Amino acid sequence: MKTLIAAASTALLSLAAASASAADVTLMLNWTPTADHSPIYYARSQGWYKNEGIDLDIETGRGSAATAQRVGSGGTQMGIADLPTAMQARGKGADLTAVMVIYANTPQGFYWLKSSGINGPKDFPGRKIGNPPGDAARLMWPAFAKNASIDPGSVNFVNLSPQAKVAALKSKSVDIISDFYNEHDLKLKEFGNDLGFAPWRSVGLNVYGNSIVVNRVFLEKNKDTVAKFVAVTQRAYESCVNSFDPCLQALMASVSGLNADNQRDQWQRIKTLMRDDSTTKVALGAFDAARVKADYDLVSSLIGIDKPFDPTTMFTNEFLDKKIRMKGE
């Protein structure tokens, strides 16, 4: 009996110690949760973060700009933000660095109705573009406009929530919306052959997209926690690439109002966005230094970086397992 009591006491003390040492970490998303965030929900549902001593809270975002500012100010430890937008925030004093890329290719694109008389970006001048004020597409508009040979001041932006974009386009209260390629299939179902689409890549603009960013002060003081978070997250994305259904179930169990078929369609598009030479040949989630510098130079020249910095300090691949790689086609 004494042995059992002693064993039970030891177990309770171990649990208490583990609980006391667990790190409370908040991850602020770029927007509301969808398929691209499902690996994180899956890993949390499986207890992978908890097993590494991380008590993870996931917070809905309001755009990459808001997330980058929040992480950079220390208001939250980690977040997901479009990399060029995070660079702009860094130039304004946000103290953050990227530790893993999710979208190796930009997901950004513009959608319109062909029946409105728009045939491509050359017809954008004089039109209304609907998107949220904190949206990366609005912040990066000058770069798109230059590449498309459009005057950046020739369009009018209308504030819309992410959920209102399709309805606004359908009602013609706006002429164009910006949106991620993830939900391309949803728009095809809604508008059919009347749907016009121009990905940023169509004008030669393929910047890095959503990336996991970390407050640099937090990183310096909690390197082990960040390393564990990245290891779990990288493994989770690999698992979801291999088999999406468990990840979809975890997402649907945590987030209301999602359509399962839509999320499956999204994930097929997302896998395309995750794939480039670095993620398939170096490590899933890896940045390429030359591409990061090119993005920095683009932001600096077309939009401006208030306080220039060394772009090599904008990211690190040190926490990624090089044995985990993104699958090819």
mmCIF file of C-alpha atoms in Angstrom:
data_model
loop_
_atom_site.group_PDB
_atom_site.id
_atom_site.type_symbol
_atom_site.label_atom_id
_atom_site.label_comp_id
_atom_site.label_asym_id
_atom_site.label_seq_id
_atom_site.Cartn_x
_atom_site.Cartn_y
_atom_site.Cartn_z
ATOM 1 C CA MET A 1 0.000 0.000 0.000
ATOM 2 C CA LYS A 2 2.787 2.399 0.913
ATOM 3 C CA THR A 3 4.435 1.624 -2.406
ATOM 4 C CA LEU A 4 1.228 2.441 -4.276
ATOM 5 C CA ILE A 5 0.761 5.666 -2.349
ATOM 6 C CA ALA A 6 4.364 6.653 -3.019
ATOM 7 C CA ALA A 7 3.960 5.871 -6.727
ATOM 8 C CA ALA A 8 0.740 7.859 -6.886
ATOM 9 C CA SER A 9 2.370 10.787 -5.107
ATOM 10 C CA THR A 10 5.301 10.710 -7.506
ATOM 11 C CA ALA A 11 2.927 10.675 -10.500
ATOM 12 C CA LEU A 12 0.952 13.618 -9.131
ATOM 13 C CA LEU A 13 4.124 15.572 -8.489
ATOM 14 C CA SER A 14 5.302 14.845 -12.027
ATOM 15 C CA LEU A 15 1.991 16.054 -13.462
ATOM 16 C CA ALA A 16 2.110 19.182 -11.324
ATOM 17 C CA ALA A 17 5.659 19.877 -12.447
ATOM 18 C CA ALA A 18 4.709 19.386 -16.074
ATOM 19 C CA SER A 19 1.719 21.691 -15.649
ATOM 20 C CA ALA A 20 3.814 24.310 -13.898
ATOM 21 C CA SER A 21 6.436 24.224 -16.636
ATOM 22 C CA ALA A 22 3.949 24.314 -19.541
ATOM 23 C CA ALA A 23 4.359 27.427 -21.636
ATOM 24 C CA ASP A 24 1.209 29.422 -22.381
ATOM 25 C CA VAL A 25 1.533 30.408 -26.031
ATOM 26 C CA THR A 26 -0.964 32.346 -28.131
ATOM 27 C CA LEU A 27 -0.912 32.050 -31.918
ATOM 28 C CA MET A 28 -2.830 34.818 -33.682
ATOM 29 C CA LEU A 29 -4.062 33.759 -37.108
ATOM 30 C CA ASN A 30 -4.095 36.006 -40.157
ATOM 31 C CA TRP A 31 -7.882 35.639 -40.572
ATOM 32 C CA THR A 32 -10.663 33.354 -39.446
ATOM 33 C CA PRO A 33 -9.691 29.661 -39.366
ATOM 34 C CA THR A 34 -9.943 27.666 -42.585
ATOM 35 C CA ALA A 35 -8.225 24.662 -44.188
ATOM 36 C CA ASP A 36 -4.782 26.259 -44.224
ATOM 37 C CA HIS A 37 -4.878 26.391 -40.419
ATOM 38 C CA SER A 38 -6.222 22.850 -40.000
ATOM 39 C CA PRO A 39 -2.811 21.248 -39.260
ATOM 40 C CA ILE A 40 -2.485 23.458 -36.184
ATOM 41 C CA TYR A 41 -5.943 22.477 -34.934
ATOM 42 C CA TYR A 42 -5.134 18.838 -35.673
ATOM 43 C CA ALA A 43 -1.871 18.928 -33.712
ATOM 44 C CA ARG A 44 -3.612 20.615 -30.798
ATOM 45 C CA SER A 45 -6.453 18.074 -30.824
ATOM 46 C CA GLN A 46 -3.930 15.242 -30.755
ATOM 47 C CA GLY A 47 -2.151 16.750 -27.767
ATOM 48 C CA TRP A 48 1.101 17.208 -29.674
ATOM 49 C CA TYR A 49 1.694 20.725 -28.356
ATOM 50 C CA LYS A 50 0.731 19.719 -24.819
ATOM 51 C CA ASN A 51 3.168 16.786 -25.000
ATOM 52 C CA GLU A 52 5.929 19.313 -25.662
ATOM 53 C CA GLY A 53 4.896 21.495 -22.734
ATOM 54 C CA ILE A 54 3.019 24.059 -24.837
ATOM 55 C CA ASP A 55 -0.476 25.163 -23.851
ATOM 56 C CA LEU A 56 -1.568 26.653 -27.187
ATOM 57 C CA ASP A 57 -4.355 29.203 -27.581
ATOM 58 C CA ILE A 58 -5.415 30.051 -31.155
ATOM 59 C CA GLU A 59 -6.784 33.533 -31.732
ATOM 60 C CA THR A 60 -8.692 34.693 -34.813
ATOM 61 C CA GLY A 61 -6.917 37.396 -36.810
ATOM 62 C CA ARG A 62 -8.011 40.570 -38.585
ATOM 63 C CA GLY A 63 -5.472 40.635 -41.399
ATOM 64 C CA SER A 64 -1.749 40.131 -41.755
ATOM 65 C CA ALA A 65 -0.963 43.744 -40.876
ATOM 66 C CA ALA A 66 -2.822 43.545 -37.565
ATOM 67 C CA THR A 67 -1.223 40.211 -36.686
ATOM 68 C CA ALA A 68 2.301 41.391 -37.544
ATOM 69 C CA GLN A 69 1.855 44.498 -35.409
ATOM 70 C CA ARG A 70 0.465 42.497 -32.504
ATOM 71 C CA VAL A 71 3.311 39.959 -32.582
ATOM 72 C CA GLY A 72 5.911 42.660 -33.132
ATOM 73 C CA SER A 73 4.730 44.632 -30.101
ATOM 74 C CA GLY A 74 4.753 41.563 -27.864
ATOM 75 C CA GLY A 75 0.950 41.571 -27.547
ATOM 76 C CA THR A 76 1.065 37.918 -28.559
ATOM 77 C CA GLN A 77 4.016 35.578 -28.894
ATOM 78 C CA MET A 78 3.361 34.129 -32.345
ATOM 79 C CA GLY A 79 1.194 34.702 -35.366
ATOM 80 C CA ILE A 80 0.571 33.995 -39.030
ATOM 81 C CA ALA A 81 1.177 36.845 -41.452
ATOM 82 C CA ASP A 82 2.007 37.470 -45.071
ATOM 83 C CA LEU A 83 5.806 37.887 -45.187
ATOM 84 C CA PRO A 84 6.018 41.195 -47.139
ATOM 85 C CA THR A 85 3.412 42.663 -44.784
ATOM 86 C CA ALA A 86 5.487 41.464 -41.825
ATOM 87 C CA MET A 87 8.499 43.164 -43.413
ATOM 88 C CA GLN A 88 6.632 46.459 -43.569
ATOM 89 C CA ALA A 89 5.675 46.066 -39.918
ATOM 90 C CA ARG A 90 9.306 45.284 -39.032
ATOM 91 C CA GLY A 91 10.340 48.511 -40.728
ATOM 92 C CA LYS A 92 7.894 50.362 -38.483
ATOM 93 C CA GLY A 93 9.435 48.874 -35.361
ATOM 94 C CA ALA A 94 7.650 45.530 -35.014
ATOM 95 C CA ASP A 95 10.169 43.169 -33.450
ATOM 96 C CA LEU A 96 9.459 39.866 -35.169
ATOM 97 C CA THR A 97 11.029 37.152 -37.293
ATOM 98 C CA ALA A 98 9.615 34.311 -39.418
ATOM 99 C CA VAL A 99 10.341 30.709 -38.436
ATOM 100 C CA MET A 100 8.335 28.728 -41.010
ATOM 101 C CA VAL A 101 6.658 29.514 -44.326
ATOM 102 C CA ILE A 102 3.223 28.072 -45.047
ATOM 103 C CA TYR A 103 2.624 29.586 -48.486
ATOM 104 C CA ALA A 104 5.820 29.323 -50.509
ATOM 105 C CA ASN A 105 3.850 30.927 -53.345
ATOM 106 C CA THR A 106 1.621 33.932 -53.006
ATOM 107 C CA PRO A 107 -2.058 32.984 -52.656
ATOM 108 C CA GLN A 108 -3.174 36.487 -53.605
ATOM 109 C CA GLY A 109 -5.402 37.175 -56.575
ATOM 110 C CA PHE A 110 -8.088 39.514 -57.867
ATOM 111 C CA TYR A 111 -11.568 38.371 -58.930
ATOM 112 C CA TRP A 112 -14.217 40.123 -61.021
ATOM 113 C CA LEU A 113 -17.216 39.384 -63.240
ATOM 114 C CA LYS A 114 -16.475 39.330 -66.954
ATOM 115 C CA SER A 115 -19.980 40.705 -67.562
ATOM 116 C CA SER A 116 -18.838 43.938 -65.890
ATOM 117 C CA GLY A 117 -16.580 44.639 -68.867
ATOM 118 C CA ILE A 118 -13.339 43.798 -67.079
ATOM 119 C CA ASN A 119 -11.072 41.506 -69.061
ATOM 120 C CA GLY A 120 -7.944 41.837 -66.949
ATOM 121 C CA PRO A 121 -5.904 44.160 -64.715
ATOM 122 C CA LYS A 122 -5.578 46.745 -67.485
ATOM 123 C CA ASP A 123 -9.295 47.420 -66.983
ATOM 124 C CA PHE A 124 -9.017 47.997 -63.211
ATOM 125 C CA PRO A 125 -8.563 51.818 -63.337
ATOM 126 C CA GLY A 126 -11.734 53.623 -62.294
ATOM 127 C CA ARG A 127 -13.110 50.526 -60.586
ATOM 128 C CA LYS A 128 -13.874 49.688 -56.936
ATOM 129 C CA ILE A 129 -11.850 46.958 -55.208
ATOM 130 C CA GLY A 130 -13.387 45.451 -52.095
ATOM 131 C CA ASN A 131 -11.207 44.045 -49.310
ATOM 132 C CA PRO A 132 -10.472 44.552 -45.601
ATOM 133 C CA PRO A 133 -8.294 47.528 -44.625
ATOM 134 C CA GLY A 134 -5.678 45.249 -43.013
ATOM 135 C CA ASP A 135 -5.501 42.959 -46.024
ATOM 136 C CA ALA A 136 -2.068 42.210 -47.486
ATOM 137 C CA ALA A 137 -3.432 42.786 -51.004
ATOM 138 C CA ARG A 138 -4.201 46.417 -50.173
ATOM 139 C CA LEU A 139 -0.788 47.002 -48.645
ATOM 140 C CA MET A 140 0.946 45.381 -51.611
ATOM 141 C CA TRP A 141 -1.283 47.011 -54.230
ATOM 142 C CA PRO A 142 1.442 49.462 -55.409
ATOM 143 C CA ALA A 143 3.658 46.493 -56.324
ATOM 144 C CA PHE A 144 0.868 44.767 -58.264
ATOM 145 C CA ALA A 145 -0.074 48.005 -59.996
ATOM 146 C CA LYS A 146 3.484 48.666 -61.133
ATOM 147 C CA ASN A 147 3.902 45.144 -62.489
ATOM 148 C CA ALA A 148 0.551 45.437 -64.288
ATOM 149 C CA SER A 149 1.410 48.933 -65.630
ATOM 150 C CA ILE A 150 -1.462 50.545 -63.717
ATOM 151 C CA ASP A 151 -1.491 53.852 -61.848
ATOM 152 C CA PRO A 152 -1.754 52.795 -58.147
ATOM 153 C CA GLY A 153 -4.080 55.723 -57.462
ATOM 154 C CA SER A 154 -6.495 54.851 -60.252
ATOM 155 C CA VAL A 155 -8.701 52.502 -58.200
ATOM 156 C CA ASN A 156 -10.930 53.018 -55.198
ATOM 157 C CA PHE A 157 -10.747 50.642 -52.236
ATOM 158 C CA VAL A 158 -13.921 49.713 -50.360
ATOM 159 C CA ASN A 159 -13.726 48.227 -46.854
ATOM 160 C CA LEU A 160 -15.229 44.740 -46.675
ATOM 161 C CA SER A 161 -15.045 41.900 -44.188
ATOM 162 C CA PRO A 162 -13.650 38.652 -45.610
ATOM 163 C CA GLN A 163 -17.085 37.035 -45.354
ATOM 164 C CA ALA A 164 -18.741 39.831 -47.379
ATOM 165 C CA LYS A 165 -16.498 39.710 -50.444
ATOM 166 C CA VAL A 166 -18.464 37.260 -52.609
ATOM 167 C CA ALA A 167 -21.813 38.870 -51.766
ATOM 168 C CA ALA A 168 -20.436 42.318 -52.603
ATOM 169 C CA LEU A 169 -19.170 41.100 -55.959
ATOM 170 C CA LYS A 170 -22.480 39.394 -56.680
ATOM 171 C CA SER A 171 -24.491 42.512 -55.802
ATOM 172 C CA LYS A 172 -22.037 44.624 -57.837
ATOM 173 C CA SER A 173 -21.451 47.010 -54.947
ATOM 174 C CA VAL A 174 -17.782 46.495 -55.848
ATOM 175 C CA ASP A 175 -16.249 45.611 -59.197
ATOM 176 C CA ILE A 176 -13.294 43.551 -57.975
ATOM 177 C CA ILE A 177 -12.376 41.656 -54.831
ATOM 178 C CA SER A 178 -9.027 40.413 -53.609
ATOM 179 C CA ASP A 179 -8.894 36.925 -52.189
ATOM 180 C CA PHE A 180 -6.727 33.889 -51.617
ATOM 181 C CA TYR A 181 -6.521 31.189 -54.270
ATOM 182 C CA ASN A 182 -7.693 28.738 -51.568
ATOM 183 C CA GLU A 183 -11.332 29.567 -52.210
ATOM 184 C CA HIS A 184 -11.106 29.603 -55.996
ATOM 185 C CA ASP A 185 -13.485 26.640 -56.315
ATOM 186 C CA LEU A 186 -16.141 28.351 -54.205
ATOM 187 C CA LYS A 187 -16.168 31.316 -56.586
ATOM 188 C CA LEU A 188 -16.266 29.050 -59.637
ATOM 189 C CA LYS A 189 -19.378 27.391 -58.226
ATOM 190 C CA GLU A 190 -20.966 30.778 -57.549
ATOM 191 C CA PHE A 191 -20.140 32.595 -60.799
ATOM 192 C CA GLY A 192 -19.199 29.911 -63.316
ATOM 193 C CA ASN A 193 -17.847 31.136 -66.646
ATOM 194 C CA ASP A 194 -18.529 34.750 -65.684
ATOM 195 C CA LEU A 195 -15.672 34.660 -63.180
ATOM 196 C CA GLY A 196 -12.530 36.588 -64.046
ATOM 197 C CA PHE A 197 -9.314 35.926 -62.160
ATOM 198 C CA ALA A 198 -5.783 37.327 -62.104
ATOM 199 C CA PRO A 199 -3.324 35.773 -59.665
ATOM 200 C CA TRP A 200 -0.481 38.025 -58.603
ATOM 201 C CA ARG A 201 1.811 35.559 -60.318
ATOM 202 C CA SER A 202 0.213 36.516 -63.646
ATOM 203 C CA VAL A 203 2.007 39.882 -63.460
ATOM 204 C CA GLY A 204 5.280 38.358 -62.272
ATOM 205 C CA LEU A 205 4.662 39.004 -58.577
ATOM 206 C CA ASN A 206 5.263 35.870 -56.510
ATOM 207 C CA VAL A 207 6.188 36.977 -53.015
ATOM 208 C CA TYR A 208 6.136 34.703 -49.996
ATOM 209 C CA GLY A 209 2.703 34.355 -48.438
ATOM 210 C CA ASN A 210 1.550 33.340 -44.979
ATOM 211 C CA SER A 211 4.374 32.549 -42.586
ATOM 212 C CA ILE A 212 4.638 31.835 -38.885
ATOM 213 C CA VAL A 213 6.181 34.853 -37.188
ATOM 214 C CA VAL A 214 7.488 35.088 -33.644
ATOM 215 C CA ASN A 215 8.177 38.035 -31.376
ATOM 216 C CA ARG A 216 11.974 38.253 -31.272
ATOM 217 C CA VAL A 217 12.224 39.026 -27.568
ATOM 218 C CA PHE A 218 10.086 35.969 -26.847
ATOM 219 C CA LEU A 219 12.247 33.917 -29.214
ATOM 220 C CA GLU A 220 15.485 34.946 -27.513
ATOM 221 C CA LYS A 221 14.119 34.070 -24.065
ATOM 222 C CA ASN A 222 12.203 30.933 -25.072
ATOM 223 C CA LYS A 223 14.194 29.363 -27.883
ATOM 224 C CA ASP A 224 13.419 25.839 -26.738
ATOM 225 C CA THR A 225 9.669 26.519 -26.718
ATOM 226 C CA VAL A 226 9.814 27.994 -30.221
ATOM 227 C CA ALA A 227 11.851 25.023 -31.438
ATOM 228 C CA LYS A 228 9.255 22.616 -30.071
ATOM 229 C CA PHE A 229 6.369 24.625 -31.523
ATOM 230 C CA VAL A 230 7.940 24.639 -34.984
ATOM 231 C CA ALA A 231 8.780 20.920 -34.805
ATOM 232 C CA VAL A 232 5.178 20.033 -33.932
ATOM 233 C CA THR A 233 3.715 22.395 -36.532
ATOM 234 C CA GLN A 234 5.984 21.150 -39.309
ATOM 235 C CA ARG A 235 5.049 17.549 -38.485
ATOM 236 C CA ALA A 236 1.365 18.504 -38.437
ATOM 237 C CA TYR A 237 1.504 20.021 -41.919
ATOM 238 C CA GLU A 238 3.267 16.905 -43.185
ATOM 239 C CA SER A 239 0.550 14.719 -41.640
ATOM 240 C CA CYS A 240 -2.225 16.754 -43.255
ATOM 241 C CA VAL A 241 -0.526 16.613 -46.666
ATOM 242 C CA ASN A 242 -0.437 12.828 -46.314
ATOM 243 C CA SER A 243 -4.003 12.490 -45.035
ATOM 244 C CA PHE A 244 -6.325 15.472 -44.806
ATOM 245 C CA ASP A 245 -9.511 13.956 -43.332
ATOM 246 C CA PRO A 246 -8.289 13.809 -39.695
ATOM 247 C CA CYS A 247 -7.164 17.428 -39.985
ATOM 248 C CA LEU A 248 -10.486 18.461 -41.490
ATOM 249 C CA GLN A 249 -12.321 16.756 -38.628
ATOM 250 C CA ALA A 250 -10.213 18.623 -36.061
ATOM 251 C CA LEU A 251 -10.885 21.943 -37.797
ATOM 252 C CA MET A 252 -14.633 21.339 -38.090
ATOM 253 C CA ALA A 253 -14.836 20.317 -34.428
ATOM 254 C CA SER A 254 -13.263 23.613 -33.342
ATOM 255 C CA VAL A 255 -14.697 26.094 -35.847
ATOM 256 C CA SER A 256 -18.395 26.543 -36.639
ATOM 257 C CA GLY A 257 -19.891 27.616 -39.942
ATOM 258 C CA LEU A 258 -17.467 25.805 -42.274
ATOM 259 C CA ASN A 259 -18.471 23.631 -45.209
ATOM 260 C CA ALA A 260 -16.474 20.397 -45.333
ATOM 261 C CA ASP A 261 -16.484 20.116 -49.140
ATOM 262 C CA ASN A 262 -15.297 23.694 -49.481
ATOM 263 C CA GLN A 263 -12.458 23.039 -47.034
ATOM 264 C CA ARG A 264 -11.396 19.929 -48.977
ATOM 265 C CA ASP A 265 -11.300 21.968 -52.180
ATOM 266 C CA GLN A 266 -9.261 24.615 -50.409
ATOM 267 C CA TRP A 267 -6.712 22.108 -49.167
ATOM 268 C CA GLN A 268 -6.013 20.890 -52.711
ATOM 269 C CA ARG A 269 -5.209 24.483 -53.721
ATOM 270 C CA ILE A 270 -3.185 25.037 -50.549
ATOM 271 C CA LYS A 271 -0.869 22.127 -51.294
ATOM 272 C CA THR A 272 0.036 23.816 -54.583
ATOM 273 C CA LEU A 273 0.809 27.027 -52.717
ATOM 274 C CA MET A 274 3.020 25.186 -50.223
ATOM 275 C CA ARG A 275 5.249 23.692 -52.907
ATOM 276 C CA ASP A 276 8.493 25.220 -54.219
ATOM 277 C CA ASP A 277 12.153 24.176 -54.569
ATOM 278 C CA SER A 278 12.979 25.004 -50.946
ATOM 279 C CA THR A 279 10.007 23.224 -49.372
ATOM 280 C CA THR A 280 10.459 20.114 -51.547
ATOM 281 C CA LYS A 281 14.269 19.930 -51.487
ATOM 282 C CA VAL A 282 15.368 21.579 -48.208
ATOM 283 C CA ALA A 283 12.518 21.226 -45.701
ATOM 284 C CA LEU A 284 8.781 21.701 -45.530
ATOM 285 C CA GLY A 285 8.417 25.301 -44.345
ATOM 286 C CA ALA A 286 11.894 26.432 -45.444
ATOM 287 C CA PHE A 287 12.646 29.921 -46.735
ATOM 288 C CA ASP A 288 15.068 30.693 -49.552
ATOM 289 C CA ALA A 289 17.375 33.576 -48.622
ATOM 290 C CA ALA A 290 17.492 34.953 -52.176
ATOM 291 C CA ARG A 291 13.697 35.059 -52.404
ATOM 292 C CA VAL A 292 13.405 36.747 -49.003
ATOM 293 C CA LYS A 293 15.875 39.417 -50.140
ATOM 294 C CA ALA A 294 13.948 39.872 -53.395
ATOM 295 C CA ASP A 295 10.736 40.373 -51.424
ATOM 296 C CA TYR A 296 12.501 42.848 -49.150
ATOM 297 C CA ASP A 297 13.869 44.795 -52.119
ATOM 298 C CA LEU A 298 10.415 44.867 -53.711
ATOM 299 C CA VAL A 299 8.737 46.172 -50.562
ATOM 300 C CA SER A 300 11.523 48.689 -50.019
ATOM 301 C CA SER A 301 11.431 50.089 -53.547
ATOM 302 C CA LEU A 302 7.696 50.147 -54.222
ATOM 303 C CA ILE A 303 6.135 50.666 -50.798
ATOM 304 C CA GLY A 304 8.959 51.681 -48.515
ATOM 305 C CA ILE A 305 10.469 50.380 -45.296
ATOM 306 C CA ASP A 306 10.656 53.124 -42.686
ATOM 307 C CA LYS A 307 13.699 51.723 -40.898
ATOM 308 C CA PRO A 308 15.753 49.482 -43.215
ATOM 309 C CA PHE A 309 17.100 46.229 -41.783
ATOM 310 C CA ASP A 310 19.108 43.226 -42.915
ATOM 311 C CA PRO A 311 16.614 40.861 -44.635
ATOM 312 C CA THR A 312 18.587 37.826 -43.438
ATOM 313 C CA THR A 313 17.343 38.668 -39.934
ATOM 314 C CA MET A 314 13.730 38.434 -41.144
ATOM 315 C CA PHE A 315 13.705 34.641 -41.088
ATOM 316 C CA THR A 316 15.374 31.503 -39.773
ATOM 317 C CA ASN A 317 15.232 27.874 -40.915
ATOM 318 C CA GLU A 318 17.087 26.611 -37.855
ATOM 319 C CA PHE A 319 14.099 24.960 -36.205
ATOM 320 C CA LEU A 320 12.991 22.939 -39.244
ATOM 321 C CA ASP A 321 13.631 19.221 -39.585
ATOM 322 C CA LYS A 322 15.280 18.753 -42.990
ATOM 323 C CA LYS A 323 14.052 15.176 -43.145
ATOM 324 C CA ILE A 324 10.485 16.513 -43.458
ATOM 325 C CA ARG A 325 9.873 17.788 -46.965
ATOM 326 C CA MET A 326 6.870 18.868 -48.950
ATOM 327 C CA LYS A 327 5.684 16.290 -51.453
ATOM 328 C CA GLY A 328 6.178 17.040 -55.135
ATOM 329 C CA GLU A 329 3.367 17.019 -57.675
#
